[in-house]
Structures are given as C-alpha cells and as structure tokens.
Tab-separated table of C-alpha atoms (C1' of nucleotides) and ligand atoms in Angstrom:
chain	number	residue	atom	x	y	z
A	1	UNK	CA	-41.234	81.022	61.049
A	2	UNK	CA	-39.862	79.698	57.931
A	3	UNK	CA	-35.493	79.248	57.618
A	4	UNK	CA	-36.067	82.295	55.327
A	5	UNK	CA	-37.199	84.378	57.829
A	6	UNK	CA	-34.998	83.041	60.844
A	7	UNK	CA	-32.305	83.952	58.742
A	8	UNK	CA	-33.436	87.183	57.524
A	9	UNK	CA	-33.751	87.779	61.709
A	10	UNK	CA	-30.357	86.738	62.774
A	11	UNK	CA	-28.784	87.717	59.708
A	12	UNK	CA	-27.407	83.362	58.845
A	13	UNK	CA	-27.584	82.172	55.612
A	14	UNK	CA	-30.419	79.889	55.155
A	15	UNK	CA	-27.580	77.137	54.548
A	16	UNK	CA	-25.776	77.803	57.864
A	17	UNK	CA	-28.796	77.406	59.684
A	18	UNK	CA	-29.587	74.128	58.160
A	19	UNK	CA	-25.323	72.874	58.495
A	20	UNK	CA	-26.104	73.932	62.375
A	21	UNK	CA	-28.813	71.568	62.827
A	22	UNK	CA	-26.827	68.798	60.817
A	23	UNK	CA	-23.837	69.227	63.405
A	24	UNK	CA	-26.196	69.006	66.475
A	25	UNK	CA	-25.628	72.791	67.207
A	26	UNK	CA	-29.011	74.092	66.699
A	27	UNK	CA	-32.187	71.535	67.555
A	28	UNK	CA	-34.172	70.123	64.644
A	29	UNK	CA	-37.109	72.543	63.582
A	30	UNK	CA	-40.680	71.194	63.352
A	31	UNK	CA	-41.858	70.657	59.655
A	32	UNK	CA	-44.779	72.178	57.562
A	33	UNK	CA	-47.266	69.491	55.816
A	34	UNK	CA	-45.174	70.849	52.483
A	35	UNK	CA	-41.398	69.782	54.904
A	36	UNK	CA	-41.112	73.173	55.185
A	37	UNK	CA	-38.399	73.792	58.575
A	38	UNK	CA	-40.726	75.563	61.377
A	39	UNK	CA	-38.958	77.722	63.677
A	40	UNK	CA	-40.427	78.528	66.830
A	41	UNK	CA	-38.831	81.611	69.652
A	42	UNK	CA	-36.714	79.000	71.368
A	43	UNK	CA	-34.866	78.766	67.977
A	44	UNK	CA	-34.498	82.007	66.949
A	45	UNK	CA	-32.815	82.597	70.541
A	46	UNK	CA	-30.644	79.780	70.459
A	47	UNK	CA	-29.530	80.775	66.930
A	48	UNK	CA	-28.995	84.602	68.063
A	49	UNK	CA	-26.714	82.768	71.298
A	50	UNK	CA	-24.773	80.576	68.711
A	51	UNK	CA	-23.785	83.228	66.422
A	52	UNK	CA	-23.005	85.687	68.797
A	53	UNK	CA	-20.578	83.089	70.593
A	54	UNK	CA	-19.158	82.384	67.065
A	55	UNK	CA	-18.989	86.994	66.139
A	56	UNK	CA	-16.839	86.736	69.718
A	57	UNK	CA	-14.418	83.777	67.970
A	58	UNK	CA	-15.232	80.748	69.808
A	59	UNK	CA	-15.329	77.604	67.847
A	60	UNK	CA	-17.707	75.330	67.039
A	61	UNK	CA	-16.291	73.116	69.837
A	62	UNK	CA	-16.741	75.925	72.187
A	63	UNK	CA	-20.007	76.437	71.292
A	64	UNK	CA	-20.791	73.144	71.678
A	65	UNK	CA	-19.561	73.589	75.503
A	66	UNK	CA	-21.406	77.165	76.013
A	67	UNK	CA	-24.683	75.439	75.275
A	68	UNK	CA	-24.247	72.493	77.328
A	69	UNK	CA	-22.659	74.787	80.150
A	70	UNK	CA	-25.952	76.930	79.723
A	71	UNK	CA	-28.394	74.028	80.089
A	72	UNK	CA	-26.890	73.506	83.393
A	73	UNK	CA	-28.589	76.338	85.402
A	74	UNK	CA	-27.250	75.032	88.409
A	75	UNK	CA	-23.545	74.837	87.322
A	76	UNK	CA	-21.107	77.080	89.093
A	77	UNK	CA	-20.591	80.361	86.852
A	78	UNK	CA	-17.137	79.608	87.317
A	79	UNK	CA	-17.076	76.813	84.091
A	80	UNK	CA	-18.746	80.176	81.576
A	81	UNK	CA	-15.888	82.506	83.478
A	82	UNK	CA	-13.010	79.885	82.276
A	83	UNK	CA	-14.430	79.324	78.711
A	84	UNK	CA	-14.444	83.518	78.211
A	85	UNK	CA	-11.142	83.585	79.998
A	86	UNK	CA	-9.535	81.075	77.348
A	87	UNK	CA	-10.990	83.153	74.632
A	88	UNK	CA	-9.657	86.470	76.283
A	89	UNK	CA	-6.399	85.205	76.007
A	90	UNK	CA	-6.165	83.893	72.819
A	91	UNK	CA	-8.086	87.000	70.992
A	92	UNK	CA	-5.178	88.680	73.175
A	93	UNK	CA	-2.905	86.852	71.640
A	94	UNK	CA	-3.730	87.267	68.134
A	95	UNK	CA	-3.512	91.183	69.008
A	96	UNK	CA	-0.313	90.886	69.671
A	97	UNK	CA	0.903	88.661	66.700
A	98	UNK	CA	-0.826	91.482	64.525
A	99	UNK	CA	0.682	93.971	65.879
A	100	UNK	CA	3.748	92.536	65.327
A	101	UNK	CA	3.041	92.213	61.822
A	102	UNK	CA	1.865	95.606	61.474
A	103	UNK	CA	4.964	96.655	62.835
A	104	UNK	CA	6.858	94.634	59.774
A	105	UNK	CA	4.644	95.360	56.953
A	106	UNK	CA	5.180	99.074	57.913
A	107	UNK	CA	8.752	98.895	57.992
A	108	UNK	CA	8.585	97.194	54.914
A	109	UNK	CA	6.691	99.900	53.268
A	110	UNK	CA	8.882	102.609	54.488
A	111	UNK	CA	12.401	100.648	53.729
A	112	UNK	CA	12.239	100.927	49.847
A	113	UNK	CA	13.168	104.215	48.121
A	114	UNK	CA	13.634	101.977	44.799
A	115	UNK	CA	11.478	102.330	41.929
A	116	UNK	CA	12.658	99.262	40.028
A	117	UNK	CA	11.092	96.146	41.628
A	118	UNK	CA	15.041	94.884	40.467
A	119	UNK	CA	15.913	96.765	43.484
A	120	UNK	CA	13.354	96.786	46.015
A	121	UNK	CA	14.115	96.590	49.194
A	122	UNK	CA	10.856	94.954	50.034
A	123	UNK	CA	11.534	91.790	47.805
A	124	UNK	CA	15.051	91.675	49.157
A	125	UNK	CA	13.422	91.401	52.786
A	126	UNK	CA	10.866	88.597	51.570
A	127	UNK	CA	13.825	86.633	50.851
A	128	UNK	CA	15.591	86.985	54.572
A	129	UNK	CA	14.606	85.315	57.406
A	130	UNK	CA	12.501	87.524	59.911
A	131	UNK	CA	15.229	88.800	62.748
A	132	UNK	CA	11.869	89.976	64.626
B	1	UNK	CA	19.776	68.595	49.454
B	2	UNK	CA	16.964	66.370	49.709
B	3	UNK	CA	13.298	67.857	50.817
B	4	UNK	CA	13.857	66.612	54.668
B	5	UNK	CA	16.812	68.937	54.875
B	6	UNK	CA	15.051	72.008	53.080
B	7	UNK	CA	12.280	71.382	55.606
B	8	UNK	CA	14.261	71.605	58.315
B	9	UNK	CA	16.510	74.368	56.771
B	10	UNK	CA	13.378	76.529	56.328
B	11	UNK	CA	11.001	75.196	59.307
B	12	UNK	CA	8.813	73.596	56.708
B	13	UNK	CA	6.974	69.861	56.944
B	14	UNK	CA	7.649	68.220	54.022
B	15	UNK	CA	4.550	67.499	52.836
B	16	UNK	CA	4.364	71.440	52.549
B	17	UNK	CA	6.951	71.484	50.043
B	18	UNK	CA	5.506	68.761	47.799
B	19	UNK	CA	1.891	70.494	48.408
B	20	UNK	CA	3.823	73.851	47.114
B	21	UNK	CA	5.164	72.445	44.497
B	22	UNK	CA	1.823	70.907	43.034
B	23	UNK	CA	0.184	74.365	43.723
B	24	UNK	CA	3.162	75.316	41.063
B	25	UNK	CA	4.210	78.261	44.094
B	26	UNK	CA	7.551	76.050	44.135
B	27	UNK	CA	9.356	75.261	41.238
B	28	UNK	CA	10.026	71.369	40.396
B	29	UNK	CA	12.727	70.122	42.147
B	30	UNK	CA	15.484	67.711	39.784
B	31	UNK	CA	15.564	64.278	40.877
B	32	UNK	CA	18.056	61.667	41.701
B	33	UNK	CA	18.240	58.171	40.641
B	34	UNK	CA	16.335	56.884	42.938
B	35	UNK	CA	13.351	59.778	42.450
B	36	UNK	CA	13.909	61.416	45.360
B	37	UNK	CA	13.821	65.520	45.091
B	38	UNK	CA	16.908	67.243	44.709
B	39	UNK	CA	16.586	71.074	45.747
B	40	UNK	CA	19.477	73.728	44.904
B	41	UNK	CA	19.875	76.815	46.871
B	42	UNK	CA	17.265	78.752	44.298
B	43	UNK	CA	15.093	76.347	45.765
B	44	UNK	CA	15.823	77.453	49.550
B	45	UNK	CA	15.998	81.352	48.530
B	46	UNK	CA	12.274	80.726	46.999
B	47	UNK	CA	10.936	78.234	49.845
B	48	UNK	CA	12.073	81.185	52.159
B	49	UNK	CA	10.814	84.329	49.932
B	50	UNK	CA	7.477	81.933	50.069
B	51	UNK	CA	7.402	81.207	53.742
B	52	UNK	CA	8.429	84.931	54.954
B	53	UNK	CA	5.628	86.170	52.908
B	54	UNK	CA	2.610	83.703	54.643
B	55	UNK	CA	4.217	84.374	57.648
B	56	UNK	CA	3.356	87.777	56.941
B	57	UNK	CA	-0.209	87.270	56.301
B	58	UNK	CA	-0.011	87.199	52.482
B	59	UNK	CA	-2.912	84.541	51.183
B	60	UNK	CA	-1.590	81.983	48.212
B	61	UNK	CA	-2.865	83.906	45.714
B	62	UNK	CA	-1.102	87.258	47.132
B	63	UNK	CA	2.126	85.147	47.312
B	64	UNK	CA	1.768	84.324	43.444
B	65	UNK	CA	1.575	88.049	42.386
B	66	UNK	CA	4.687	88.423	44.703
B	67	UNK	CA	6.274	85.942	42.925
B	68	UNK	CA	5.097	86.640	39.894
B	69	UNK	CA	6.206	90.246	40.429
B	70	UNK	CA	9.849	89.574	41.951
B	71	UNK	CA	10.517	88.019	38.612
B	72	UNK	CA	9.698	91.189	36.708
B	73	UNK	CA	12.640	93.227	37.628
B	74	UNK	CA	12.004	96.322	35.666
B	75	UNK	CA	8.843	96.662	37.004
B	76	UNK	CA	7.716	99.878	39.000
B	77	UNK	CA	7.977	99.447	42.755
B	78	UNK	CA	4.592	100.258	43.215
B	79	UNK	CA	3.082	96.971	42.305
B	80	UNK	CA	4.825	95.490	44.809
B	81	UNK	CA	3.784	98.731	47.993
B	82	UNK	CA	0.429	98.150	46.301
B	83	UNK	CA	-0.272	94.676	47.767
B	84	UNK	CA	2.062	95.343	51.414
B	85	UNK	CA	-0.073	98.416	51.618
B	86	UNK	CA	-3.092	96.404	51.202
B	87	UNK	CA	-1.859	93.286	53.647
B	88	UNK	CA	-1.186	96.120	55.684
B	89	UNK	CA	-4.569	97.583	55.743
B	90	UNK	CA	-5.824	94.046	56.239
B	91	UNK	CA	-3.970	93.653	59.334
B	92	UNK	CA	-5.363	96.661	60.795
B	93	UNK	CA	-8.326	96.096	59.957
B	94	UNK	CA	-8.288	92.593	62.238
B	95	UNK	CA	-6.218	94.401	65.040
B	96	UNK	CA	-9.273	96.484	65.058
B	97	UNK	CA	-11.682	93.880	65.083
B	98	UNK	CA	-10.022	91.612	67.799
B	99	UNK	CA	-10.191	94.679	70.313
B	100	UNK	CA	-13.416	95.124	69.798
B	101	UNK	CA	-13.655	91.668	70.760
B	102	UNK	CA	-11.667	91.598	73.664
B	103	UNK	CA	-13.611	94.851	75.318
B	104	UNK	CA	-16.637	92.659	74.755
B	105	UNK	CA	-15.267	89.447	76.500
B	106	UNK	CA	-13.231	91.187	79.217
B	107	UNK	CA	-16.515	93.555	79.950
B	108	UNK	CA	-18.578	90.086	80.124
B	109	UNK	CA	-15.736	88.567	82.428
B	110	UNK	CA	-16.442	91.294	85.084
B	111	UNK	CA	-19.925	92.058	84.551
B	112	UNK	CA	-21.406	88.567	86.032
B	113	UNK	CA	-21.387	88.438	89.675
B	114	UNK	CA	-23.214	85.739	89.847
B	115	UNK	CA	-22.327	82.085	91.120
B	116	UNK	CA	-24.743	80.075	89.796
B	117	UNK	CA	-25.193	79.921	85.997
B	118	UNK	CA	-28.891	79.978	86.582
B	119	UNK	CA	-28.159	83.767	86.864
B	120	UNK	CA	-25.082	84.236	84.877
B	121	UNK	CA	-24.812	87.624	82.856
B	122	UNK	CA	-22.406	85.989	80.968
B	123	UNK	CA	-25.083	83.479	79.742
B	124	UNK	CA	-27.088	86.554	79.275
B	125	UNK	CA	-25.675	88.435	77.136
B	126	UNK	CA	-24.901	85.697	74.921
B	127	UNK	CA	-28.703	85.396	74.176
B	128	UNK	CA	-28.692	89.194	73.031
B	129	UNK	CA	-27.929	90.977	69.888
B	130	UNK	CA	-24.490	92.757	70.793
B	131	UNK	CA	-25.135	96.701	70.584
B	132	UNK	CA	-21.430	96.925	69.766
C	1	DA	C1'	19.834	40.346	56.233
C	2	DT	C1'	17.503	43.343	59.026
C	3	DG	C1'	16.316	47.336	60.955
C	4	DC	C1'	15.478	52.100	60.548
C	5	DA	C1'	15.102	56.632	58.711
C	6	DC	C1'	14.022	58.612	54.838
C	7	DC	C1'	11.679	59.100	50.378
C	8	DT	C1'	7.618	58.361	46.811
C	9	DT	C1'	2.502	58.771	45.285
C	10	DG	C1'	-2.236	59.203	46.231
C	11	DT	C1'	-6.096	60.082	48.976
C	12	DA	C1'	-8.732	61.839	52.761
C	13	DG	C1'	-9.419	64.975	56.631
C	14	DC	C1'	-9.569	69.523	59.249
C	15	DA	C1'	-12.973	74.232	60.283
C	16	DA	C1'	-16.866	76.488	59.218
C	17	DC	C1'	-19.120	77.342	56.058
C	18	DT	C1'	-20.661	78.269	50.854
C	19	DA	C1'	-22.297	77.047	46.389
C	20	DC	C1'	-24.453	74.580	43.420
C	21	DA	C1'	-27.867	71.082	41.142
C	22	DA	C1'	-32.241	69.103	40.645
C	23	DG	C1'	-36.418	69.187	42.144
C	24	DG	C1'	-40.928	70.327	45.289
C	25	DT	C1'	-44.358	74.137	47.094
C	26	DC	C1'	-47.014	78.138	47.174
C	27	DA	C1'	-49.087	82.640	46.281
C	28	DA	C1'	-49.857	86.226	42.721
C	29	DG	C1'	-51.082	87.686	38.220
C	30	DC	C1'	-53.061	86.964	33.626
D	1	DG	C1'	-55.989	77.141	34.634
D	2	DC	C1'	-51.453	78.146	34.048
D	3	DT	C1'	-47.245	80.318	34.406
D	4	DT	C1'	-43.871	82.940	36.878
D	5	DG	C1'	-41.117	83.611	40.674
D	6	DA	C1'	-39.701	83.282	45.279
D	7	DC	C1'	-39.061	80.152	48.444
D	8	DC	C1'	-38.104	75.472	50.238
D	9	DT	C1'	-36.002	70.434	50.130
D	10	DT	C1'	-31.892	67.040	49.857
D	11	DG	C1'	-27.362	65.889	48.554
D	12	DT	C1'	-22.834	66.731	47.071
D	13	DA	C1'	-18.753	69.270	46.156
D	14	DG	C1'	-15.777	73.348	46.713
D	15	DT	C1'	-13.201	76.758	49.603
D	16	DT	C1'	-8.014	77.736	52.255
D	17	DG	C1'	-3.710	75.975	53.551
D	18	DC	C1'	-2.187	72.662	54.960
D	19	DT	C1'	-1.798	67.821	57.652
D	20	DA	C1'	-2.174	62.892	58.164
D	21	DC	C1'	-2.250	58.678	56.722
D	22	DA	C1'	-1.425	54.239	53.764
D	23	DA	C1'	1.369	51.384	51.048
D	24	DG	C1'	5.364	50.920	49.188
D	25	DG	C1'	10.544	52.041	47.515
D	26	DT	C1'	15.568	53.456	48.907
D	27	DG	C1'	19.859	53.880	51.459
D	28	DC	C1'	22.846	52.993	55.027
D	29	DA	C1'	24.438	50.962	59.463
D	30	DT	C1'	24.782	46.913	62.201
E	201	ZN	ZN1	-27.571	70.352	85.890
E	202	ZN	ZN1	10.424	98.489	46.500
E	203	ZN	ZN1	9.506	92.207	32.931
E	204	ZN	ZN1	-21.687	84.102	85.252
DNA sequence: ATGCACCTTGTAGCAACTACAAGGTCAAGC
DNA sequence: GCTTGACCTTGTAGTTGCTACAAGGTGCAT
C-alpha cells in the first residue's frame, strides 16, 4: 500500500508517517520503480502499535522502549508492566492537577457578581498568588 | 529591583521574563546605567496576573485577551467569564480524556497474566485498534 | 586585581508534529 | 496526445512556551 492509504487506515497524516520513519520509529518502506513508499502488513501493524502507544500518552522515548521491549519475546513481562505503571501514574497525576484547576476556574466563575470588568473579582484573583 | 529578584519574587527564570517581554505580554522594563532592567511593582503585579493565569491553563494568546481585557475597565464582565468558562470547559474536557486513559492502562496492567512477553496481553493490545 | 555573581544580547534546542514549496508520477477524460 | 487532478517525493521552516547556552559587560567583596 501506498503512505496514502496507510494513512487513510490508521488515520496518520501522510507526513507523520514519513517523520516516524525519519526518527527510526517506524522501519523504512520498500519503494515503487516511480519512489513511491510501499507498505506492506508488518507496517501497517507497527504503525497501528505506535499510535496507539502515543493515543495512551507515552512519548516518543517510550515508544521507542515499547518496541524494543516487544522485539524481545523472551523478556520478562515485568519490563511492559513497569513502562504502563509509569504512565498510570503520571496520567494519574495530571488528573489530579486538573482537577485542581477545575476546582479554581469554577470558583473563579462563581466569585464575581460584578458587571464592570473595573471590578471583577476574577481579574482581582489573577493578580494574587494561588493560596491553593 | 533587578530581573533576578522579580524571578525569584514571582518563581520565574529569568530568561522567562526577557522572553515575555519580547512576546510584548510584559511591558519594557526602565533601565539603569549600566543596562540592566529595572522593574517597579506594576511590573511584579503584571508578572504575577501573567503567571497565575498560565498556571491556570490559559495559552499566550488567552493571556493577551486577559490582559488586554483587564485594561478595559468599563468593560462588561462577561468577556472576561467568557474565556474562564471556556478554559474551564477545556479542562474538563482533558479530565475526561485522561480517565479514559487511565481505565485503559490500569485494565491493561491487570489483564496480562503472562510472564513472558512472548505472550504479553499488554503487547497485545497495543497492536489493536482500541474499541474505546 | 581578582574572583564571583549577576546582567546583557543573540541564537539554538526541546517534543511531536504540521505546513508549505517545488517538483515528479500516474490514471482518467477529452 | 494532452491536460487535469490526485497523489507522491524531498527539504525546510513554523508551531508552543519556554530553556540553555555562548560570549561578553557590570558590580562588589576580598
Ligand atoms: Zn531477546
Ligand atoms: Zn467579573
Ligand atoms: Zn475601555
Ligand atoms: Zn504482559
């Protein structure tokens, strides 16, 4: 298949794809006689593993890892398990920071009963430190 | 006060406050004798109106209408509930997405039983489309 | 006078793409 | 046969919000 269709099928930008096999993520394609990229099954699967590692927030770096890890079929399961774990915690993490911020954007909203910006509550918190 | 003691006074890096102030989201500062910047206390109230609010999740660009609006002081409120509203939104809107996230990556954490990656669900379900 | 902390400008780098520009290839339609 | 249009190629530059130098100037204590 052509990066057209690869993309169309994993729903990448053509461009992606081709900045994924410029960083070493993805293996190079075979070419047409026109240099056309040919993408063969083993591609479009590791392109549907890479972006679904990168849809669950893992980096580039991690991906980078992932792959390796998964090339190693004899590797204790225990070196995937720490890899999700660190993820898990971290997307746990940024929960929590949201939430937090949720919490002071909505107290924001609610504080001001002004309806000149001269006396807006929300302004005047902007300009104090957070006490949260 | 020079720019090292507004950094610290605010938690800032210097080379934030020069990179604000050629952004134009910070006012020029004066400058002594010797070049150096010379910040007043406007200075601090705006480095801290500018901070709070990218703390808060506001991009650049939201922080300039902030800005631009603080200075309008007969201005409806509303402008101003217009963009926390929206910020607020936002945030929900990633709160959302990150649990999603985390169901997926604690369900993968418990769903591989296996010890050898060889067999590892994790490695699995990497390779498929999420149904998510 | 020498060290050291601080300041100045300018430039380049980070992540993970995204957006061109300038040109080559290929099938369809007239 | 020729044009149109969709697709492909490479290379380079832009995005966001900083951060990290490099190379030099300043100010104060020892
Ligand atoms: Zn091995
Ligand atoms: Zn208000
Ligand atoms: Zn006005
Ligand atoms: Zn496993």
């Amino acid at each position: 298949m052509r990066i057209g269709e690869l993309a169309k099928a994993t729903g990448t930008k053509a461009e992606t794809i081709r900045y994924y096999e410029r960083e070493g993520i993805l293996p190079t394609a075979d070419r047409t006689d026109s240099n056309y990229r040919d993408y063969s099954d083993n591609h479009l699967a590791a392109l549907t593993f890479v972006r679904r590692a990168r849809q669950l927030g893992f980096s580039m770096a991690q991906v980078r890892e992932l792959l390796a890890l998964s090339n190693h079929e004899d590797n204790p399961c225990q070196d995937i398990d720490r890899l999700v774990q660190l993820q898990l915690t971290e997307v746990e993490r940024k929960i929590a920071d949201l939430m937090a911020l949720r919490d002071e954007l909505g107290q924001m909203l609610r504080s001001c009963q002004a309806d000149k910006i001269g006396e807006c509550q929300i302004i005047g918190s902007l300009g104090r430190q957070s006490v949260m």
